[in-house]
Amino acid sequence: VLFNKKYDINFILSKQQSTTGGLAVHFFFIISGFFITKSFINSKDNSKYIQSRFLRIYPGLVFCIWVCGLIIGPLATKFSIKEYFSNQEFINFVFNNSYNFFNINYKLPGVFVENKFTDSVDGSLYTITYETVSYTHLRAHETVLDLV
């Protein structure tokens, strides 16, 4: 990702049709698909599968969100500490992102406002929605096949 932001050779070679970062994201999803499928095959019990997927993602996700909101945000914000912690964007980022995977909040108040991508503190949060949906679809697909 860092390489993509500075030198995107793939973007140049593909005549601006693809980026190295985009290619890396596609490979990440492909590799993740193999791991998800392996987990799915190894756990035929729905509750064990859901539990393993939850424990694989949720603790790290919440840790990352809280580190961004409670440590990085206050250090990087243009606002005073009081303004930062009382701002609705802070509350939305830390609390809503900790439990709602389908309405991701990307901004923290006054953080990275002078960067090229000002609307996102952790842009990779969007993948959580896709992961959650893919886990659900995989298990639902197997359930349908069992009925047939």
Short mmCIF file of N, CA, C and O in Angstrom, two decimals:
data_model
loop_
_atom_site.label_atom_id
_atom_site.label_comp_id
_atom_site.label_asym_id
_atom_site.label_seq_id
_atom_site.Cartn_x
_atom_site.Cartn_y
_atom_site.Cartn_z
N VAL A 1 0.84 -1.20 0.00
CA VAL A 1 0.00 0.00 0.00
C VAL A 1 0.87 1.25 0.00
O VAL A 1 0.63 2.18 -0.76
N LEU A 2 1.90 1.26 0.86
CA LEU A 2 2.79 2.42 0.90
C LEU A 2 3.50 2.59 -0.44
O LEU A 2 3.64 3.71 -0.94
N PHE A 3 3.95 1.49 -1.03
CA PHE A 3 4.60 1.54 -2.33
C PHE A 3 3.64 2.12 -3.36
O PHE A 3 4.02 2.93 -4.21
N ASN A 4 2.37 1.71 -3.29
CA ASN A 4 1.36 2.17 -4.24
C ASN A 4 1.16 3.68 -4.15
O ASN A 4 0.95 4.34 -5.16
N LYS A 5 1.23 4.23 -2.96
CA LYS A 5 1.01 5.67 -2.79
C LYS A 5 2.13 6.50 -3.40
O LYS A 5 1.92 7.61 -3.86
N LYS A 6 3.34 5.96 -3.42
CA LYS A 6 4.49 6.71 -3.91
C LYS A 6 4.83 6.39 -5.36
O LYS A 6 4.97 7.27 -6.18
N TYR A 7 4.97 5.11 -5.67
CA TYR A 7 5.39 4.72 -7.01
C TYR A 7 4.44 3.63 -7.51
O TYR A 7 4.55 2.50 -7.08
N ASP A 8 3.56 3.95 -8.39
CA ASP A 8 2.64 2.94 -8.88
C ASP A 8 2.99 2.56 -10.30
O ASP A 8 2.43 3.05 -11.26
N ILE A 9 3.94 1.61 -10.41
CA ILE A 9 4.41 1.15 -11.71
C ILE A 9 3.29 0.45 -12.47
O ILE A 9 3.13 0.63 -13.67
N ASN A 10 2.49 -0.35 -11.76
CA ASN A 10 1.40 -1.07 -12.42
C ASN A 10 0.41 -0.10 -13.06
O ASN A 10 -0.11 -0.35 -14.14
N PHE A 11 0.14 1.03 -12.42
CA PHE A 11 -0.78 2.03 -12.95
C PHE A 11 -0.24 2.59 -14.28
O PHE A 11 -0.98 2.78 -15.23
N ILE A 12 1.06 2.79 -14.34
CA ILE A 12 1.70 3.30 -15.56
C ILE A 12 1.71 2.23 -16.65
O ILE A 12 1.32 2.48 -17.79
N LEU A 13 2.11 1.00 -16.29
CA LEU A 13 2.20 -0.08 -17.27
C LEU A 13 0.84 -0.50 -17.82
O LEU A 13 0.73 -0.95 -18.95
N SER A 14 -0.20 -0.38 -17.01
CA SER A 14 -1.54 -0.79 -17.46
C SER A 14 -2.30 0.35 -18.12
O SER A 14 -3.50 0.25 -18.35
N LYS A 15 -1.61 1.43 -18.41
CA LYS A 15 -2.22 2.62 -19.04
C LYS A 15 -3.38 3.16 -18.20
O LYS A 15 -4.46 3.41 -18.69
N GLN A 16 -3.15 3.26 -16.91
CA GLN A 16 -4.07 3.83 -15.93
C GLN A 16 -5.35 3.03 -15.76
O GLN A 16 -6.38 3.55 -15.37
N GLN A 17 -5.30 1.72 -15.99
CA GLN A 17 -6.46 0.86 -15.81
C GLN A 17 -6.45 0.13 -14.48
O GLN A 17 -7.47 -0.35 -14.03
N SER A 18 -5.28 0.01 -13.87
CA SER A 18 -5.15 -0.75 -12.64
C SER A 18 -4.03 -0.15 -11.79
O SER A 18 -3.08 0.41 -12.32
N THR A 19 -4.16 -0.28 -10.49
CA THR A 19 -3.11 0.19 -9.58
C THR A 19 -2.52 -1.00 -8.84
O THR A 19 -3.16 -2.05 -8.72
N THR A 20 -1.32 -0.84 -8.35
CA THR A 20 -0.69 -1.89 -7.56
C THR A 20 -1.51 -2.14 -6.30
O THR A 20 -1.70 -3.29 -5.89
N GLY A 21 -2.01 -1.09 -5.69
CA GLY A 21 -2.84 -1.23 -4.49
C GLY A 21 -4.11 -2.00 -4.79
O GLY A 21 -4.52 -2.88 -4.02
N GLY A 22 -4.76 -1.69 -5.91
CA GLY A 22 -5.96 -2.43 -6.31
C GLY A 22 -5.69 -3.89 -6.55
O GLY A 22 -6.45 -4.78 -6.15
N LEU A 23 -4.57 -4.17 -7.19
CA LEU A 23 -4.16 -5.54 -7.45
C LEU A 23 -3.89 -6.28 -6.13
O LEU A 23 -4.30 -7.43 -5.95
N ALA A 24 -3.22 -5.60 -5.20
CA ALA A 24 -2.94 -6.20 -3.89
C ALA A 24 -4.22 -6.51 -3.14
O ALA A 24 -4.33 -7.57 -2.50
N VAL A 25 -5.21 -5.64 -3.22
CA VAL A 25 -6.49 -5.88 -2.55
C VAL A 25 -7.18 -7.10 -3.15
O VAL A 25 -7.71 -7.96 -2.42
N HIS A 26 -7.15 -7.24 -4.46
CA HIS A 26 -7.76 -8.41 -5.10
C HIS A 26 -7.06 -9.70 -4.65
O HIS A 26 -7.74 -10.70 -4.34
N PHE A 27 -5.74 -9.69 -4.60
CA PHE A 27 -5.01 -10.88 -4.13
C PHE A 27 -5.32 -11.17 -2.66
O PHE A 27 -5.45 -12.33 -2.26
N PHE A 28 -5.46 -10.13 -1.86
CA PHE A 28 -5.82 -10.30 -0.45
C PHE A 28 -7.16 -11.02 -0.33
O PHE A 28 -7.31 -11.97 0.45
N PHE A 29 -8.14 -10.58 -1.11
CA PHE A 29 -9.46 -11.21 -1.05
C PHE A 29 -9.42 -12.65 -1.55
O PHE A 29 -10.10 -13.53 -1.02
N ILE A 30 -8.62 -12.92 -2.56
CA ILE A 30 -8.49 -14.29 -3.07
C ILE A 30 -7.89 -15.20 -2.00
O ILE A 30 -8.41 -16.28 -1.70
N ILE A 31 -6.80 -14.77 -1.40
CA ILE A 31 -6.14 -15.56 -0.35
C ILE A 31 -7.07 -15.72 0.85
O ILE A 31 -7.18 -16.81 1.42
N SER A 32 -7.75 -14.65 1.23
CA SER A 32 -8.71 -14.74 2.34
C SER A 32 -9.80 -15.75 2.04
O SER A 32 -10.25 -16.48 2.92
N GLY A 33 -10.24 -15.79 0.78
CA GLY A 33 -11.26 -16.76 0.37
C GLY A 33 -10.82 -18.19 0.61
O GLY A 33 -11.61 -19.03 1.05
N PHE A 34 -9.55 -18.48 0.33
CA PHE A 34 -9.04 -19.83 0.59
C PHE A 34 -9.07 -20.15 2.09
O PHE A 34 -9.46 -21.24 2.50
N PHE A 35 -8.66 -19.19 2.91
CA PHE A 35 -8.67 -19.42 4.36
C PHE A 35 -10.08 -19.56 4.91
O PHE A 35 -10.34 -20.39 5.78
N ILE A 36 -11.00 -18.73 4.42
CA ILE A 36 -12.39 -18.81 4.86
C ILE A 36 -12.98 -20.17 4.49
O ILE A 36 -13.66 -20.81 5.29
N THR A 37 -12.70 -20.62 3.27
CA THR A 37 -13.21 -21.91 2.81
C THR A 37 -12.63 -23.04 3.65
O THR A 37 -13.35 -23.97 4.02
N LYS A 38 -11.34 -22.97 3.96
CA LYS A 38 -10.72 -24.00 4.80
C LYS A 38 -11.39 -24.04 6.18
O LYS A 38 -11.71 -25.11 6.70
N SER A 39 -11.61 -22.88 6.76
CA SER A 39 -12.28 -22.80 8.06
C SER A 39 -13.70 -23.38 7.97
O SER A 39 -14.15 -24.10 8.85
N PHE A 40 -14.36 -23.06 6.87
CA PHE A 40 -15.72 -23.54 6.64
C PHE A 40 -15.75 -25.07 6.54
O PHE A 40 -16.58 -25.73 7.16
N ILE A 41 -14.84 -25.64 5.78
CA ILE A 41 -14.79 -27.09 5.59
C ILE A 41 -14.45 -27.80 6.90
O ILE A 41 -15.01 -28.84 7.22
N ASN A 42 -13.54 -27.21 7.68
CA ASN A 42 -13.10 -27.85 8.93
C ASN A 42 -14.12 -27.75 10.05
O ASN A 42 -14.01 -28.47 11.04
N SER A 43 -15.10 -26.87 9.95
CA SER A 43 -16.10 -26.73 11.02
C SER A 43 -17.50 -26.85 10.43
O SER A 43 -18.03 -25.89 9.91
N LYS A 44 -18.06 -28.03 10.53
CA LYS A 44 -19.40 -28.27 9.98
C LYS A 44 -20.50 -27.73 10.90
O LYS A 44 -21.63 -27.60 10.51
N ASP A 45 -20.15 -27.42 12.12
CA ASP A 45 -21.12 -26.89 13.07
C ASP A 45 -21.23 -25.37 12.90
O ASP A 45 -20.22 -24.67 12.96
N ASN A 46 -22.43 -24.87 12.66
CA ASN A 46 -22.64 -23.43 12.45
C ASN A 46 -22.11 -22.57 13.59
O ASN A 46 -21.47 -21.55 13.36
N SER A 47 -22.38 -22.98 14.82
CA SER A 47 -21.96 -22.15 15.95
C SER A 47 -20.44 -22.09 16.07
O SER A 47 -19.87 -21.04 16.38
N LYS A 48 -19.76 -23.20 15.80
CA LYS A 48 -18.28 -23.19 15.85
C LYS A 48 -17.70 -22.32 14.74
O LYS A 48 -16.73 -21.61 14.93
N TYR A 49 -18.29 -22.39 13.56
CA TYR A 49 -17.83 -21.58 12.43
C TYR A 49 -18.00 -20.09 12.73
O TYR A 49 -17.07 -19.31 12.57
N ILE A 50 -19.18 -19.72 13.19
CA ILE A 50 -19.45 -18.31 13.51
C ILE A 50 -18.53 -17.84 14.63
O ILE A 50 -17.98 -16.75 14.57
N GLN A 51 -18.37 -18.68 15.65
CA GLN A 51 -17.50 -18.33 16.76
C GLN A 51 -16.05 -18.14 16.30
O GLN A 51 -15.39 -17.17 16.68
N SER A 52 -15.56 -19.02 15.45
CA SER A 52 -14.17 -18.90 15.00
C SER A 52 -13.97 -17.66 14.14
O SER A 52 -12.96 -16.97 14.23
N ARG A 53 -14.93 -17.35 13.28
CA ARG A 53 -14.84 -16.15 12.43
C ARG A 53 -14.91 -14.89 13.30
O ARG A 53 -14.17 -13.94 13.10
N PHE A 54 -15.81 -14.89 14.28
CA PHE A 54 -15.96 -13.75 15.18
C PHE A 54 -14.66 -13.50 15.96
O PHE A 54 -14.16 -12.38 16.01
N LEU A 55 -14.12 -14.56 16.54
CA LEU A 55 -12.89 -14.43 17.33
C LEU A 55 -11.68 -14.10 16.47
O LEU A 55 -10.70 -13.54 16.95
N ARG A 56 -11.74 -14.43 15.19
CA ARG A 56 -10.65 -14.11 14.27
C ARG A 56 -10.60 -12.63 13.93
O ARG A 56 -9.55 -12.03 13.79
N ILE A 57 -11.77 -12.01 13.82
CA ILE A 57 -11.84 -10.63 13.35
C ILE A 57 -12.11 -9.61 14.45
O ILE A 57 -11.42 -8.59 14.54
N TYR A 58 -13.09 -9.85 15.26
CA TYR A 58 -13.61 -8.81 16.15
C TYR A 58 -12.60 -8.24 17.14
O TYR A 58 -12.50 -7.01 17.25
N PRO A 59 -11.84 -9.03 17.88
CA PRO A 59 -10.89 -8.43 18.85
C PRO A 59 -9.87 -7.49 18.20
O PRO A 59 -9.63 -6.39 18.68
N GLY A 60 -9.30 -7.92 17.08
CA GLY A 60 -8.33 -7.07 16.39
C GLY A 60 -8.96 -5.82 15.81
O GLY A 60 -8.36 -4.74 15.82
N LEU A 61 -10.16 -5.96 15.28
CA LEU A 61 -10.90 -4.82 14.73
C LEU A 61 -11.14 -3.76 15.81
O LEU A 61 -10.84 -2.58 15.63
N VAL A 62 -11.68 -4.19 16.94
CA VAL A 62 -11.97 -3.26 18.02
C VAL A 62 -10.69 -2.62 18.55
O VAL A 62 -10.64 -1.41 18.80
N PHE A 63 -9.63 -3.42 18.69
CA PHE A 63 -8.35 -2.88 19.15
C PHE A 63 -7.86 -1.78 18.19
O PHE A 63 -7.46 -0.70 18.62
N CYS A 64 -7.90 -2.06 16.90
CA CYS A 64 -7.45 -1.09 15.90
C CYS A 64 -8.29 0.19 15.94
O CYS A 64 -7.76 1.30 15.91
N ILE A 65 -9.60 0.03 16.02
CA ILE A 65 -10.50 1.20 16.07
C ILE A 65 -10.21 2.04 17.30
O ILE A 65 -10.12 3.27 17.22
N TRP A 66 -10.05 1.41 18.43
CA TRP A 66 -9.83 2.14 19.67
C TRP A 66 -8.44 2.79 19.70
O TRP A 66 -8.29 3.89 20.23
N VAL A 67 -7.42 2.13 19.15
CA VAL A 67 -6.09 2.75 19.07
C VAL A 67 -6.15 3.99 18.18
O VAL A 67 -5.62 5.05 18.52
N CYS A 68 -6.81 3.86 17.03
CA CYS A 68 -6.96 5.02 16.14
C CYS A 68 -7.71 6.15 16.83
O CYS A 68 -7.29 7.31 16.77
N GLY A 69 -8.82 5.82 17.48
CA GLY A 69 -9.65 6.84 18.10
C GLY A 69 -9.09 7.44 19.38
O GLY A 69 -9.24 8.65 19.62
N LEU A 70 -8.46 6.62 20.21
CA LEU A 70 -8.03 7.08 21.53
C LEU A 70 -6.56 7.49 21.61
O LEU A 70 -6.17 8.20 22.54
N ILE A 71 -5.73 7.05 20.67
CA ILE A 71 -4.30 7.38 20.72
C ILE A 71 -3.88 8.21 19.51
O ILE A 71 -3.39 9.33 19.64
N ILE A 72 -4.06 7.65 18.31
CA ILE A 72 -3.63 8.36 17.11
C ILE A 72 -4.43 9.63 16.89
O ILE A 72 -3.87 10.70 16.60
N GLY A 73 -5.74 9.54 17.02
CA GLY A 73 -6.61 10.70 16.82
C GLY A 73 -6.23 11.91 17.66
O GLY A 73 -6.01 13.00 17.12
N PRO A 74 -6.14 11.76 18.97
CA PRO A 74 -5.77 12.91 19.80
C PRO A 74 -4.39 13.49 19.49
O PRO A 74 -4.16 14.69 19.63
N LEU A 75 -3.46 12.63 19.05
CA LEU A 75 -2.13 13.10 18.70
C LEU A 75 -2.10 13.84 17.36
O LEU A 75 -1.27 14.72 17.15
N ALA A 76 -3.00 13.47 16.46
CA ALA A 76 -2.97 14.03 15.10
C ALA A 76 -4.02 15.10 14.83
O ALA A 76 -3.97 15.75 13.80
N THR A 77 -4.95 15.31 15.74
CA THR A 77 -6.05 16.23 15.48
C THR A 77 -5.62 17.69 15.50
O THR A 77 -4.65 18.06 16.17
N LYS A 78 -6.34 18.49 14.75
CA LYS A 78 -6.15 19.95 14.75
C LYS A 78 -7.00 20.61 15.83
O LYS A 78 -6.88 21.79 16.09
N PHE A 79 -7.89 19.81 16.45
CA PHE A 79 -8.80 20.32 17.48
C PHE A 79 -8.15 20.21 18.87
O PHE A 79 -7.18 19.47 19.05
N SER A 80 -8.73 20.91 19.82
CA SER A 80 -8.30 20.73 21.21
C SER A 80 -8.78 19.36 21.67
O SER A 80 -9.69 18.77 21.06
N ILE A 81 -8.18 18.84 22.73
CA ILE A 81 -8.57 17.52 23.24
C ILE A 81 -10.04 17.51 23.61
O ILE A 81 -10.76 16.55 23.29
N LYS A 82 -10.52 18.55 24.24
CA LYS A 82 -11.93 18.62 24.64
C LYS A 82 -12.84 18.62 23.41
O LYS A 82 -13.84 17.89 23.37
N GLU A 83 -12.49 19.41 22.39
CA GLU A 83 -13.29 19.45 21.16
C GLU A 83 -13.26 18.09 20.46
O GLU A 83 -14.28 17.63 19.94
N TYR A 84 -12.10 17.47 20.45
CA TYR A 84 -11.95 16.18 19.78
C TYR A 84 -12.85 15.12 20.42
O TYR A 84 -13.63 14.46 19.73
N PHE A 85 -12.73 14.94 21.74
CA PHE A 85 -13.48 13.88 22.41
C PHE A 85 -14.98 14.16 22.51
O PHE A 85 -15.76 13.24 22.70
N SER A 86 -15.38 15.40 22.36
CA SER A 86 -16.82 15.70 22.42
C SER A 86 -17.46 15.77 21.04
O SER A 86 -18.67 15.93 20.92
N ASN A 87 -16.67 15.60 20.00
CA ASN A 87 -17.18 15.69 18.63
C ASN A 87 -17.91 14.39 18.25
O ASN A 87 -17.45 13.29 18.56
N GLN A 88 -19.02 14.53 17.54
CA GLN A 88 -19.82 13.38 17.12
C GLN A 88 -19.04 12.43 16.21
O GLN A 88 -19.26 11.22 16.23
N GLU A 89 -18.10 12.96 15.40
CA GLU A 89 -17.30 12.09 14.53
C GLU A 89 -16.47 11.11 15.35
O GLU A 89 -16.29 9.96 14.96
N PHE A 90 -15.93 11.55 16.49
CA PHE A 90 -15.17 10.66 17.37
C PHE A 90 -16.07 9.55 17.89
O PHE A 90 -15.73 8.37 17.85
N ILE A 91 -17.23 9.92 18.39
CA ILE A 91 -18.18 8.95 18.94
C ILE A 91 -18.59 7.95 17.85
O ILE A 91 -18.61 6.74 18.09
N ASN A 92 -18.89 8.45 16.66
CA ASN A 92 -19.28 7.57 15.56
C ASN A 92 -18.16 6.60 15.19
O ASN A 92 -18.39 5.42 14.98
N PHE A 93 -16.94 7.13 15.12
CA PHE A 93 -15.80 6.28 14.72
C PHE A 93 -15.55 5.19 15.75
O PHE A 93 -15.48 4.01 15.41
N VAL A 94 -15.42 5.55 17.00
CA VAL A 94 -15.03 4.58 18.03
C VAL A 94 -16.18 3.64 18.39
O VAL A 94 -16.01 2.42 18.37
N PHE A 95 -17.34 4.17 18.68
CA PHE A 95 -18.41 3.32 19.18
C PHE A 95 -19.20 2.63 18.08
O PHE A 95 -19.43 1.43 18.15
N ASN A 96 -19.59 3.36 17.05
CA ASN A 96 -20.37 2.72 15.97
C ASN A 96 -19.55 1.68 15.21
O ASN A 96 -20.06 0.62 14.87
N ASN A 97 -18.29 1.99 14.93
CA ASN A 97 -17.46 1.03 14.20
C ASN A 97 -17.15 -0.22 15.02
O ASN A 97 -16.76 -1.24 14.47
N SER A 98 -17.31 -0.15 16.33
CA SER A 98 -17.03 -1.30 17.18
C SER A 98 -18.14 -2.35 17.13
O SER A 98 -17.92 -3.49 17.55
N TYR A 99 -19.30 -1.99 16.64
CA TYR A 99 -20.39 -2.97 16.60
C TYR A 99 -21.19 -2.99 15.30
O TYR A 99 -21.95 -3.91 15.05
N ASN A 100 -21.05 -1.99 14.45
CA ASN A 100 -21.86 -1.92 13.24
C ASN A 100 -20.97 -2.04 12.01
O ASN A 100 -20.31 -1.08 11.62
N PHE A 101 -20.96 -3.20 11.39
CA PHE A 101 -20.09 -3.45 10.22
C PHE A 101 -20.69 -2.95 8.91
O PHE A 101 -20.06 -3.02 7.88
N PHE A 102 -21.92 -2.48 8.94
CA PHE A 102 -22.60 -2.11 7.70
C PHE A 102 -22.80 -0.61 7.54
O PHE A 102 -23.39 -0.17 6.57
N ASN A 103 -22.32 0.16 8.47
CA ASN A 103 -22.38 1.62 8.37
C ASN A 103 -21.08 2.19 8.94
O ASN A 103 -21.06 2.78 10.01
N ILE A 104 -19.99 1.99 8.21
CA ILE A 104 -18.65 2.34 8.68
C ILE A 104 -18.47 3.86 8.66
O ILE A 104 -18.85 4.54 7.72
N ASN A 105 -17.88 4.37 9.73
CA ASN A 105 -17.52 5.78 9.84
C ASN A 105 -16.00 5.87 9.71
O ASN A 105 -15.27 5.26 10.48
N TYR A 106 -15.53 6.64 8.74
CA TYR A 106 -14.11 6.68 8.43
C TYR A 106 -13.37 7.87 9.03
O TYR A 106 -12.16 7.86 9.10
N LYS A 107 -14.08 8.89 9.45
CA LYS A 107 -13.43 10.14 9.87
C LYS A 107 -13.29 10.25 11.38
O LYS A 107 -14.13 9.79 12.14
N LEU A 108 -12.21 10.91 11.77
CA LEU A 108 -12.03 11.38 13.14
C LEU A 108 -11.89 12.89 13.05
O LEU A 108 -11.29 13.41 12.11
N PRO A 109 -12.42 13.61 14.02
CA PRO A 109 -12.45 15.07 13.93
C PRO A 109 -11.07 15.72 13.88
O PRO A 109 -10.24 15.50 14.75
N GLY A 110 -10.84 16.47 12.81
CA GLY A 110 -9.60 17.23 12.66
C GLY A 110 -8.37 16.39 12.38
O GLY A 110 -7.25 16.91 12.42
N VAL A 111 -8.54 15.11 12.07
CA VAL A 111 -7.40 14.21 11.86
C VAL A 111 -7.13 14.07 10.36
O VAL A 111 -8.04 13.80 9.58
N PHE A 112 -5.87 14.25 9.99
CA PHE A 112 -5.41 14.10 8.61
C PHE A 112 -6.14 15.02 7.63
O PHE A 112 -6.31 14.68 6.47
N VAL A 113 -6.55 16.18 8.09
CA VAL A 113 -7.31 17.09 7.22
C VAL A 113 -6.46 17.68 6.10
O VAL A 113 -7.00 18.17 5.12
N GLU A 114 -5.16 17.64 6.23
CA GLU A 114 -4.28 18.19 5.20
C GLU A 114 -3.71 17.10 4.29
O GLU A 114 -2.93 17.38 3.39
N ASN A 115 -4.10 15.86 4.51
CA ASN A 115 -3.65 14.75 3.68
C ASN A 115 -4.42 14.70 2.37
O ASN A 115 -5.49 15.28 2.25
N LYS A 116 -3.89 13.94 1.43
CA LYS A 116 -4.56 13.75 0.14
C LYS A 116 -5.92 13.08 0.34
O LYS A 116 -6.90 13.44 -0.29
N PHE A 117 -5.98 12.07 1.21
CA PHE A 117 -7.22 11.36 1.50
C PHE A 117 -7.74 11.81 2.86
O PHE A 117 -7.51 11.17 3.87
N THR A 118 -8.45 12.92 2.88
CA THR A 118 -8.88 13.53 4.14
C THR A 118 -10.09 12.86 4.76
O THR A 118 -10.39 13.10 5.92
N ASP A 119 -10.77 12.03 4.02
CA ASP A 119 -12.02 11.47 4.54
C ASP A 119 -11.86 10.09 5.16
O ASP A 119 -12.84 9.40 5.37
N SER A 120 -10.63 9.67 5.47
CA SER A 120 -10.47 8.34 6.01
C SER A 120 -9.24 8.23 6.92
O SER A 120 -8.14 8.54 6.51
N VAL A 121 -9.48 7.79 8.14
CA VAL A 121 -8.38 7.51 9.06
C VAL A 121 -7.90 6.08 8.85
O VAL A 121 -6.71 5.80 8.85
N ASP A 122 -8.83 5.16 8.66
CA ASP A 122 -8.50 3.75 8.41
C ASP A 122 -9.35 3.26 7.24
O ASP A 122 -10.43 2.72 7.42
N GLY A 123 -8.84 3.46 6.05
CA GLY A 123 -9.59 3.13 4.84
C GLY A 123 -9.87 1.66 4.67
O GLY A 123 -10.79 1.28 3.94
N SER A 124 -9.14 0.80 5.33
CA SER A 124 -9.35 -0.63 5.16
C SER A 124 -10.57 -1.15 5.92
O SER A 124 -10.94 -2.31 5.77
N LEU A 125 -11.23 -0.31 6.69
CA LEU A 125 -12.42 -0.74 7.42
C LEU A 125 -13.53 -1.23 6.49
O LEU A 125 -14.36 -2.04 6.88
N TYR A 126 -13.54 -0.75 5.25
CA TYR A 126 -14.59 -1.16 4.32
C TYR A 126 -14.59 -2.67 4.09
O TYR A 126 -15.62 -3.26 3.78
N THR A 127 -13.45 -3.32 4.27
CA THR A 127 -13.38 -4.76 4.00
C THR A 127 -14.17 -5.58 5.01
O THR A 127 -14.57 -6.70 4.70
N ILE A 128 -14.42 -5.04 6.19
CA ILE A 128 -15.14 -5.78 7.23
C ILE A 128 -16.54 -6.14 6.76
O ILE A 128 -17.02 -7.26 6.99
N THR A 129 -17.21 -5.22 6.09
CA THR A 129 -18.55 -5.50 5.58
C THR A 129 -18.51 -6.67 4.60
O THR A 129 -19.32 -7.60 4.68
N TYR A 130 -17.55 -6.66 3.67
CA TYR A 130 -17.45 -7.72 2.68
C TYR A 130 -17.10 -9.06 3.34
O TYR A 130 -17.61 -10.10 2.93
N GLU A 131 -16.23 -9.03 4.33
CA GLU A 131 -15.88 -10.28 5.02
C GLU A 131 -17.10 -10.86 5.72
O GLU A 131 -17.37 -12.05 5.62
N THR A 132 -17.84 -10.01 6.43
CA THR A 132 -19.02 -10.47 7.16
C THR A 132 -20.04 -11.08 6.20
O THR A 132 -20.59 -12.15 6.46
N VAL A 133 -20.27 -10.41 5.09
CA VAL A 133 -21.22 -10.92 4.09
C VAL A 133 -20.73 -12.23 3.49
O VAL A 133 -21.50 -13.18 3.31
N SER A 134 -19.43 -12.33 3.19
CA SER A 134 -18.92 -13.57 2.58
C SER A 134 -19.03 -14.74 3.54
O SER A 134 -19.36 -15.85 3.12
N TYR A 135 -18.79 -14.54 4.83
CA TYR A 135 -18.94 -15.62 5.80
C TYR A 135 -20.38 -16.10 5.84
O TYR A 135 -20.67 -17.29 5.87
N THR A 136 -21.30 -15.15 5.85
CA THR A 136 -22.72 -15.47 5.91
C THR A 136 -23.16 -16.20 4.65
O THR A 136 -23.87 -17.21 4.73
N HIS A 137 -22.73 -15.71 3.49
CA HIS A 137 -23.12 -16.35 2.23
C HIS A 137 -22.57 -17.76 2.11
O HIS A 137 -23.27 -18.65 1.61
N LEU A 138 -21.38 -17.96 2.54
CA LEU A 138 -20.77 -19.29 2.45
C LEU A 138 -21.57 -20.29 3.28
O LEU A 138 -21.90 -21.37 2.81
N ARG A 139 -21.92 -19.92 4.49
CA ARG A 139 -22.68 -20.81 5.36
C ARG A 139 -24.10 -20.99 4.83
O ARG A 139 -24.64 -22.09 4.83
N ALA A 140 -24.72 -19.94 4.32
CA ALA A 140 -26.08 -20.03 3.77
C ALA A 140 -26.09 -20.92 2.53
O ALA A 140 -27.02 -21.72 2.34
N HIS A 141 -25.08 -20.79 1.69
CA HIS A 141 -24.98 -21.61 0.48
C HIS A 141 -24.90 -23.09 0.83
O HIS A 141 -25.57 -23.93 0.22
N GLU A 142 -24.14 -23.43 1.84
CA GLU A 142 -24.02 -24.81 2.26
C GLU A 142 -25.35 -25.32 2.81
O GLU A 142 -25.75 -26.46 2.55
N THR A 143 -26.06 -24.48 3.54
CA THR A 143 -27.36 -24.85 4.09
C THR A 143 -28.36 -25.16 2.98
O THR A 143 -29.09 -26.13 3.03
N VAL A 144 -28.36 -24.34 1.94
CA VAL A 144 -29.25 -24.56 0.79
C VAL A 144 -28.91 -25.87 0.10
O VAL A 144 -29.79 -26.65 -0.27
N LEU A 145 -27.60 -26.13 -0.08
CA LEU A 145 -27.18 -27.38 -0.73
C LEU A 145 -27.60 -28.60 0.09
O LEU A 145 -27.93 -29.65 -0.46
N ASP A 146 -27.58 -28.47 1.42
CA ASP A 146 -28.00 -29.58 2.27
C ASP A 146 -29.49 -29.88 2.10
O ASP A 146 -29.93 -31.02 2.24
N LEU A 147 -30.29 -28.85 1.81
CA LEU A 147 -31.72 -29.02 1.65
C LEU A 147 -32.09 -29.68 0.32
O LEU A 147 -33.13 -30.28 0.17
N VAL A 148 -31.19 -29.52 -0.65
CA VAL A 148 -31.48 -30.04 -2.01
C VAL A 148 -31.23 -31.48 -2.10
O VAL A 148 -30.94 -32.36 -1.68
#
